[in-house]
mmCIF file of C-alpha atoms in Angstrom:
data_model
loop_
_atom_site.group_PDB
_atom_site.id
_atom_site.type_symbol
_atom_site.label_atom_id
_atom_site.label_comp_id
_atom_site.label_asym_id
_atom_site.label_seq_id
_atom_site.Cartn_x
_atom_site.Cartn_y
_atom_site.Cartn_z
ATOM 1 C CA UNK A 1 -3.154 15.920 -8.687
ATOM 2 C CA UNK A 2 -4.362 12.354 -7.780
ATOM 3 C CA UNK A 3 -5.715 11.879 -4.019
ATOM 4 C CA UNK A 4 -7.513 9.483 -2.075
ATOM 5 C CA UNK A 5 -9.659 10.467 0.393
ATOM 6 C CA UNK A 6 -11.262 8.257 3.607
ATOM 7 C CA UNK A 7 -13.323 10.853 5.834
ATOM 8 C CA UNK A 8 -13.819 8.471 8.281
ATOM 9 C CA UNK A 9 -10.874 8.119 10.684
ATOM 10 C CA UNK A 10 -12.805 5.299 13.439
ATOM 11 C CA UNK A 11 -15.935 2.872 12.815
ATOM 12 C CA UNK A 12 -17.490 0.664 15.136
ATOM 13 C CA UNK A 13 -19.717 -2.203 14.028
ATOM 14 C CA UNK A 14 -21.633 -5.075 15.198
ATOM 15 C CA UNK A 15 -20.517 -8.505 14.600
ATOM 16 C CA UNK A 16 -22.466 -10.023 12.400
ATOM 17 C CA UNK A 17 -23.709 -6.763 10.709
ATOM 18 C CA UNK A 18 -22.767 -5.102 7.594
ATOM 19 C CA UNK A 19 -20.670 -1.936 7.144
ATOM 20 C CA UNK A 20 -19.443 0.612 4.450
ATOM 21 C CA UNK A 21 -16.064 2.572 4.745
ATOM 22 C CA UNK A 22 -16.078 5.491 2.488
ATOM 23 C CA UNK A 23 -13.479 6.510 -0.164
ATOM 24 C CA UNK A 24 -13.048 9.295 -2.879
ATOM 25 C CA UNK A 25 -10.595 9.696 -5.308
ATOM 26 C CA UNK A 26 -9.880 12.403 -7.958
ATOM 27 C CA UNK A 27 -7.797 12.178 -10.982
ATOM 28 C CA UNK A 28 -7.411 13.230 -14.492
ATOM 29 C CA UNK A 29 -6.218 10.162 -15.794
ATOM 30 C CA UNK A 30 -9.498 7.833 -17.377
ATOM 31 C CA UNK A 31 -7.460 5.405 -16.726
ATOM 32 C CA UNK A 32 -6.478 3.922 -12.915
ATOM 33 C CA UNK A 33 -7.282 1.056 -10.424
ATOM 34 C CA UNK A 34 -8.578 1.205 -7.355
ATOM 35 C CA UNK A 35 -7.705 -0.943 -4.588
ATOM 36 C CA UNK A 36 -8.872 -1.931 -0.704
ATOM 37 C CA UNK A 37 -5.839 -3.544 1.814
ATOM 38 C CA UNK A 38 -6.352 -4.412 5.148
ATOM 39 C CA UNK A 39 -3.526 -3.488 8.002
ATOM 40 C CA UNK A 40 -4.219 -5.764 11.307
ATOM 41 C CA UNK A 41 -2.504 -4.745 14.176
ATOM 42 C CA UNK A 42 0.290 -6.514 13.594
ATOM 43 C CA UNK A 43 1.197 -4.620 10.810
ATOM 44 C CA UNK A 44 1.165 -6.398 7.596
ATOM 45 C CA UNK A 45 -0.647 -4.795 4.521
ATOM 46 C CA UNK A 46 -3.020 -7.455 3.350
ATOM 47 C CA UNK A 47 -4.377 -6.804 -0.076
ATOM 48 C CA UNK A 48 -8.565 -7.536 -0.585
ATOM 49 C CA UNK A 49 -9.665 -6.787 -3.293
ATOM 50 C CA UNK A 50 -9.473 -4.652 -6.719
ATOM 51 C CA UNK A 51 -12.075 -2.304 -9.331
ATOM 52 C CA UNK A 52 -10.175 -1.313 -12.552
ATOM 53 C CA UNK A 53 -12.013 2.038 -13.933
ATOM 54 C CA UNK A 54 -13.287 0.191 -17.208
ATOM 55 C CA UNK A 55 -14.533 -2.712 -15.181
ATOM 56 C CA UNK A 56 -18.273 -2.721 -16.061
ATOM 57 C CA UNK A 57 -19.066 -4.352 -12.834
ATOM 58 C CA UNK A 58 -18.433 -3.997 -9.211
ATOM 59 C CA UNK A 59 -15.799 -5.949 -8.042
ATOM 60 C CA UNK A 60 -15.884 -8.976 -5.165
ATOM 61 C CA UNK A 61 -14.476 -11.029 -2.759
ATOM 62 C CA UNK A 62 -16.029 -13.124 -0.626
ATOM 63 C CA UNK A 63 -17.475 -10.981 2.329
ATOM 64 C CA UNK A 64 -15.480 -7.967 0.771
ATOM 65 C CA UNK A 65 -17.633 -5.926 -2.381
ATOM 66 C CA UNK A 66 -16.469 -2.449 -3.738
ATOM 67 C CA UNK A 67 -19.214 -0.213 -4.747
ATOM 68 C CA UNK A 68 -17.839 1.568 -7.350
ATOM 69 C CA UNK A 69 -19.522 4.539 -8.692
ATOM 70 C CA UNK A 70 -17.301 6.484 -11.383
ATOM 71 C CA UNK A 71 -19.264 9.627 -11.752
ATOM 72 C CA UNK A 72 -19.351 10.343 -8.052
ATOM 73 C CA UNK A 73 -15.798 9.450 -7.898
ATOM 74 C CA UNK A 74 -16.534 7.238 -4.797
ATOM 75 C CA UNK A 75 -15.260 3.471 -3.974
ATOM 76 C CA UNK A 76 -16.703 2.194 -1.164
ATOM 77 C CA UNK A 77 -15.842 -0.724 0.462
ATOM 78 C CA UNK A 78 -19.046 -2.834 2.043
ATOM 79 C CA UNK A 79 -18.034 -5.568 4.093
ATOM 80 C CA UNK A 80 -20.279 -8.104 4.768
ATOM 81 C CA UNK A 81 -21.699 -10.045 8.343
ATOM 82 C CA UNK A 82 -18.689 -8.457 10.410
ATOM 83 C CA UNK A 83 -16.259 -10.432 11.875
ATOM 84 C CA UNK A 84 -14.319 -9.862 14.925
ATOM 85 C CA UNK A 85 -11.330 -10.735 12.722
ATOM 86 C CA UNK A 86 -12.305 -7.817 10.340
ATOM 87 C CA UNK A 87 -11.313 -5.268 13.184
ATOM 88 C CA UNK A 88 -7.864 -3.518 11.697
ATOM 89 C CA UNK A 89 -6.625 0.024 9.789
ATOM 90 C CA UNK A 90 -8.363 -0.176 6.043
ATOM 91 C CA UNK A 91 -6.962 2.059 3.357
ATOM 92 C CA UNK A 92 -7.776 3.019 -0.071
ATOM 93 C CA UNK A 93 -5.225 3.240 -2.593
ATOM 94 C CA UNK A 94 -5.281 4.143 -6.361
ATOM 95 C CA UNK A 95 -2.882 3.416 -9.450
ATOM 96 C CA UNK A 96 -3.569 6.131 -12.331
ATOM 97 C CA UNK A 97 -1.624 6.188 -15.192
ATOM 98 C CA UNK A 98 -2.288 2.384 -16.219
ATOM 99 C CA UNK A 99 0.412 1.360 -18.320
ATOM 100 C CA UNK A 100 2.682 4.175 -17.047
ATOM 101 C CA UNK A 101 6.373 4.036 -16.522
ATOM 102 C CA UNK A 102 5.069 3.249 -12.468
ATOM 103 C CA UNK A 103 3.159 1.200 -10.377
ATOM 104 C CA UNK A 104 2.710 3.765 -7.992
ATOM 105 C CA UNK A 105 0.331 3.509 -5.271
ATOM 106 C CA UNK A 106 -1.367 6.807 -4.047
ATOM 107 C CA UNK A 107 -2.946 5.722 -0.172
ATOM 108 C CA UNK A 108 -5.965 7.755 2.160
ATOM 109 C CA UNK A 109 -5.491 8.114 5.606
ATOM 110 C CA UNK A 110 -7.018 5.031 6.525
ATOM 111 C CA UNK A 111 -10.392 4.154 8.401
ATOM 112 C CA UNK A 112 -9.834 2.282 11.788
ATOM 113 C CA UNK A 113 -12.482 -0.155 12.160
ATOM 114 C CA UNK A 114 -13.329 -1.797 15.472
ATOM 115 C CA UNK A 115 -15.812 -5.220 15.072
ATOM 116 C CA UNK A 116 -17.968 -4.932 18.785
ATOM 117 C CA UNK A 117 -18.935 -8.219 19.926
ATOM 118 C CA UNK B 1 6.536 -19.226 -2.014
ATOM 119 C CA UNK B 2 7.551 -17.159 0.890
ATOM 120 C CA UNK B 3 6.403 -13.722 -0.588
ATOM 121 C CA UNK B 4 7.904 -10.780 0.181
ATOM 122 C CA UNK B 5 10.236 -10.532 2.637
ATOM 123 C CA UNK B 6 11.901 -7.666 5.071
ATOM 124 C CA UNK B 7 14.798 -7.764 7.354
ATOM 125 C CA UNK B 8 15.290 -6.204 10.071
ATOM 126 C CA UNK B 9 11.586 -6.248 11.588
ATOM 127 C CA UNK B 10 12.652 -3.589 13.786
ATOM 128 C CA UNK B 11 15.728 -1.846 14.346
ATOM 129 C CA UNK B 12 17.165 1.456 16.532
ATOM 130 C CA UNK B 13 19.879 3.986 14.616
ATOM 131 C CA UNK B 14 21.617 6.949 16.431
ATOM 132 C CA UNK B 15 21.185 10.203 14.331
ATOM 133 C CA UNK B 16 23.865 9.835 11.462
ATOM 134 C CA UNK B 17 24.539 6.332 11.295
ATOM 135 C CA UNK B 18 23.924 4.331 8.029
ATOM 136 C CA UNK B 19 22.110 0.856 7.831
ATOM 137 C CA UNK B 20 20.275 -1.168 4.898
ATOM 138 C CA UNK B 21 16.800 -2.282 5.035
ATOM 139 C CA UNK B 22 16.630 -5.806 2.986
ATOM 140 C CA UNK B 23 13.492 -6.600 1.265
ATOM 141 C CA UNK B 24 13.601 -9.961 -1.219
ATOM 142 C CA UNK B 25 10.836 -11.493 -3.221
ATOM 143 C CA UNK B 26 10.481 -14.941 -4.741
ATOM 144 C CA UNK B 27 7.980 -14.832 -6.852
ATOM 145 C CA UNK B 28 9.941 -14.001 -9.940
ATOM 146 C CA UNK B 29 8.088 -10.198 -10.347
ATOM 147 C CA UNK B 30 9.865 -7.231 -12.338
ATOM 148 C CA UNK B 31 8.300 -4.608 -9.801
ATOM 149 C CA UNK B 32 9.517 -3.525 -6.645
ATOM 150 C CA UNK B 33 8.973 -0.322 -4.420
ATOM 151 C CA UNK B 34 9.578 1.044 -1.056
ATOM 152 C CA UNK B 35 7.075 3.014 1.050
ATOM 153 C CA UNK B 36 6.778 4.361 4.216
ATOM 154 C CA UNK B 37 4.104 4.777 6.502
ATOM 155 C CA UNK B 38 3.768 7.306 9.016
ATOM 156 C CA UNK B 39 1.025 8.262 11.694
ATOM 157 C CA UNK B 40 -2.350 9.628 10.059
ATOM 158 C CA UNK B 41 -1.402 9.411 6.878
ATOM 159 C CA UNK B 42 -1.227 6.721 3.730
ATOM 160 C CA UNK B 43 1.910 4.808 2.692
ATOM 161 C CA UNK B 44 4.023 7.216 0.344
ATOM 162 C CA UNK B 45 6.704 5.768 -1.950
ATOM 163 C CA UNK B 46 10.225 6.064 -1.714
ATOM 164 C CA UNK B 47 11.811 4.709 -4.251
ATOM 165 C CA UNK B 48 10.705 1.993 -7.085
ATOM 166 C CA UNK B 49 12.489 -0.005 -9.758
ATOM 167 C CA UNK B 50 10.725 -1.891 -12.832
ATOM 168 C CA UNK B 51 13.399 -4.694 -13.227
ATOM 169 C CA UNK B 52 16.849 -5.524 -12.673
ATOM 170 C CA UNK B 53 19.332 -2.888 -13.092
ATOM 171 C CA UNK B 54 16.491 -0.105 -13.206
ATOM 172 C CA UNK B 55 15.445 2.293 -10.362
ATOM 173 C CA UNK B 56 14.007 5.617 -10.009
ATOM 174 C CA UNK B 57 13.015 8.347 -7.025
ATOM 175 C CA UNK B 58 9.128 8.434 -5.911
ATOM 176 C CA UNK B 59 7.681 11.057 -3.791
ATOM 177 C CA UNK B 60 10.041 11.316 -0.575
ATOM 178 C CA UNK B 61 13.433 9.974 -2.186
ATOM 179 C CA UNK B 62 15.429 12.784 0.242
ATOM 180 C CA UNK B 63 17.757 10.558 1.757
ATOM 181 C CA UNK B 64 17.499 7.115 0.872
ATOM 182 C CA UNK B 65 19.412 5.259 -1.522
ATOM 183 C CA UNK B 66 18.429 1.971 -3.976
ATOM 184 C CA UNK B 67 19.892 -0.235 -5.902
ATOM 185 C CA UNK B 68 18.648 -3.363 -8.530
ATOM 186 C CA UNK B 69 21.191 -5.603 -8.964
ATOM 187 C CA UNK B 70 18.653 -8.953 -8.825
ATOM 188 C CA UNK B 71 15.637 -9.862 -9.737
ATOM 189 C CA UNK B 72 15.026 -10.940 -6.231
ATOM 190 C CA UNK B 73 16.039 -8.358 -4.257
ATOM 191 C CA UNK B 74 15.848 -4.685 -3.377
ATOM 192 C CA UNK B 75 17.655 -3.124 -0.637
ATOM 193 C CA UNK B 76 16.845 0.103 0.884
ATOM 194 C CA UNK B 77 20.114 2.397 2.049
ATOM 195 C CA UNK B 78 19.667 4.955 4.760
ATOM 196 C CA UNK B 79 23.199 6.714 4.903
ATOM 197 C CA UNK B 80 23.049 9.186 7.344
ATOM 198 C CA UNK B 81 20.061 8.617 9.329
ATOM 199 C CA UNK B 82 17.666 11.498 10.378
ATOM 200 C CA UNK B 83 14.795 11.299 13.270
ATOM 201 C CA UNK B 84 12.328 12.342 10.483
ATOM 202 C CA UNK B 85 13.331 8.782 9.103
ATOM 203 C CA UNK B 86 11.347 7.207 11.978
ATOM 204 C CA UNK B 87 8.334 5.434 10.085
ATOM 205 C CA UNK B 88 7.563 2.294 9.297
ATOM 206 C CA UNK B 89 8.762 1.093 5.804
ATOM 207 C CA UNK B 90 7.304 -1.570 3.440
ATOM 208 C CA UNK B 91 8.530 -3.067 0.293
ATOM 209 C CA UNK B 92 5.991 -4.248 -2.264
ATOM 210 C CA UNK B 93 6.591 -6.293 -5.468
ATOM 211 C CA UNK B 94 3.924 -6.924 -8.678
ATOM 212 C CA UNK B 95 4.514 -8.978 -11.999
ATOM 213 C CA UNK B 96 4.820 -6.257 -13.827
ATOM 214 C CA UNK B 97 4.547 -2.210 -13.746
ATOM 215 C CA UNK B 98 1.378 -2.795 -15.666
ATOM 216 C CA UNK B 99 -0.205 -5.828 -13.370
ATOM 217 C CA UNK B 100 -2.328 -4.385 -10.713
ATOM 218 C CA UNK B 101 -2.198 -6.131 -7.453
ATOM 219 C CA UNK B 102 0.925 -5.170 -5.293
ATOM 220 C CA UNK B 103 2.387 -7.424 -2.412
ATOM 221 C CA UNK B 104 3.706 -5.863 0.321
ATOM 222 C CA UNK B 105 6.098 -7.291 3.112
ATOM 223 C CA UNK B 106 5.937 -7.470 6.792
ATOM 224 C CA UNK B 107 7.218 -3.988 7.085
ATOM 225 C CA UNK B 108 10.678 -2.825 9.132
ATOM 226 C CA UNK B 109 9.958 -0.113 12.190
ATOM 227 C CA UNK B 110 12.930 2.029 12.285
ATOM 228 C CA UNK B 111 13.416 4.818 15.076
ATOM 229 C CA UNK B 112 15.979 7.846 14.648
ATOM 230 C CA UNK B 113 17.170 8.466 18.025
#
């Protein structure tokens, strides 16, 4: 069955400094995405950014970078010089089946990071 | 565009009552689905529907109801409502079941008294 995992239910980081919240995933399929959103505390799911599995690279966006590494089943998400803006839930999510009769979503647990001044 | 939208951003049901959660999106996408979120875990999906006139159950469909009749829209029914209801629920929409990046809305908090 597909799951996400995030093993890392609270961060803290330094403003300015760089940090690395940890996800796994496991699935059959070859085929799936992999996906990063942000949840502030006012609750809206914010979408940042997106690694297909064929993707040859890593993906990016702006401060946000997903260090993808298929054989270890891991996708990492490495935020860069902290912000105190960056503090908020962050969950991993994966769509398998690309192409499938869904667009399903399968979400971790979520990692609560706080940015420290 | 104003995205997705939800209505009611919060709302408070006695055990047994029935209500409808609105979500609408104007950004012309086929793909729509409901979540819900509850404490410690991920969002898990309710129900989802891959155009107009076309719906199906996802993980938790156990009492909730959905219908398609738009493009735009896609209301979730509660009809008899449960305490184990109490989450938070958020409607997403994507281009199409096979384009990757969902959109979620602001998200309804519903309590089951």
């Amino acid at each position: 069955a597909q799951k996400i995992t995030q093993t890392q239910p609270g961060m803290f980081v330094q403003e300015k400094e760089a940090v690395t919240l940890d996800c796994t995933y496991d699935t059959s399929d070859p085929s799936y995405g992999l996906f990063w959103y942000k949840q502030p505390s006012s609750g809206e799911m914010i979408f940042l950014i997106y690694q297909g599995s064929y993707d040859q690279q890593n993906a990016t966006e702006g401060r946000y970078s997903l260090n993808f590494q298929k054989a270890r089943k891991s996708a990492n998400l490495v935020i860069s010089a902290s912000q105190l803006g960056d503090s908020a839930m962050y969950f991993c999510a994966m769509r398998d089946k690309y192409g499938g009769a869904t667009n399903k979503l399968i979400f971790g647990t979520g990692t609560l990071l706080a940015v420290q001044p | 565009n104003a995205g997705v939208t939800q209505t009611p951003k919060f709302q408070v049901l006695k055990t047994g009552q029935s209500m409808t959660l609105q979500c609408a999106q104007d950004m012309n996408h086929e793909y729509m689905s409901w979540y819900r979120q509850d404490p410690g875990m991920g969002l898990r999906l309710i129900h989802y529907s891959v155009g107009a006139g076309i719906t199906d159950q996802g993980e938790v469909p156990n009492g909730y109801n959905v219908s398609r009749s738009t493009t735009e829209d896609f209301p979730l029914r509660l009809l008899s409502a449960a305490p184990s209801q109490t989450s938070v629920y958020f409607c997403a929409s994507s281009y199409s079941r096979t384009i990757e990046t969902q959109y979620f809305g602001p998200g309804t908090r519903l309590l089951v008294l």
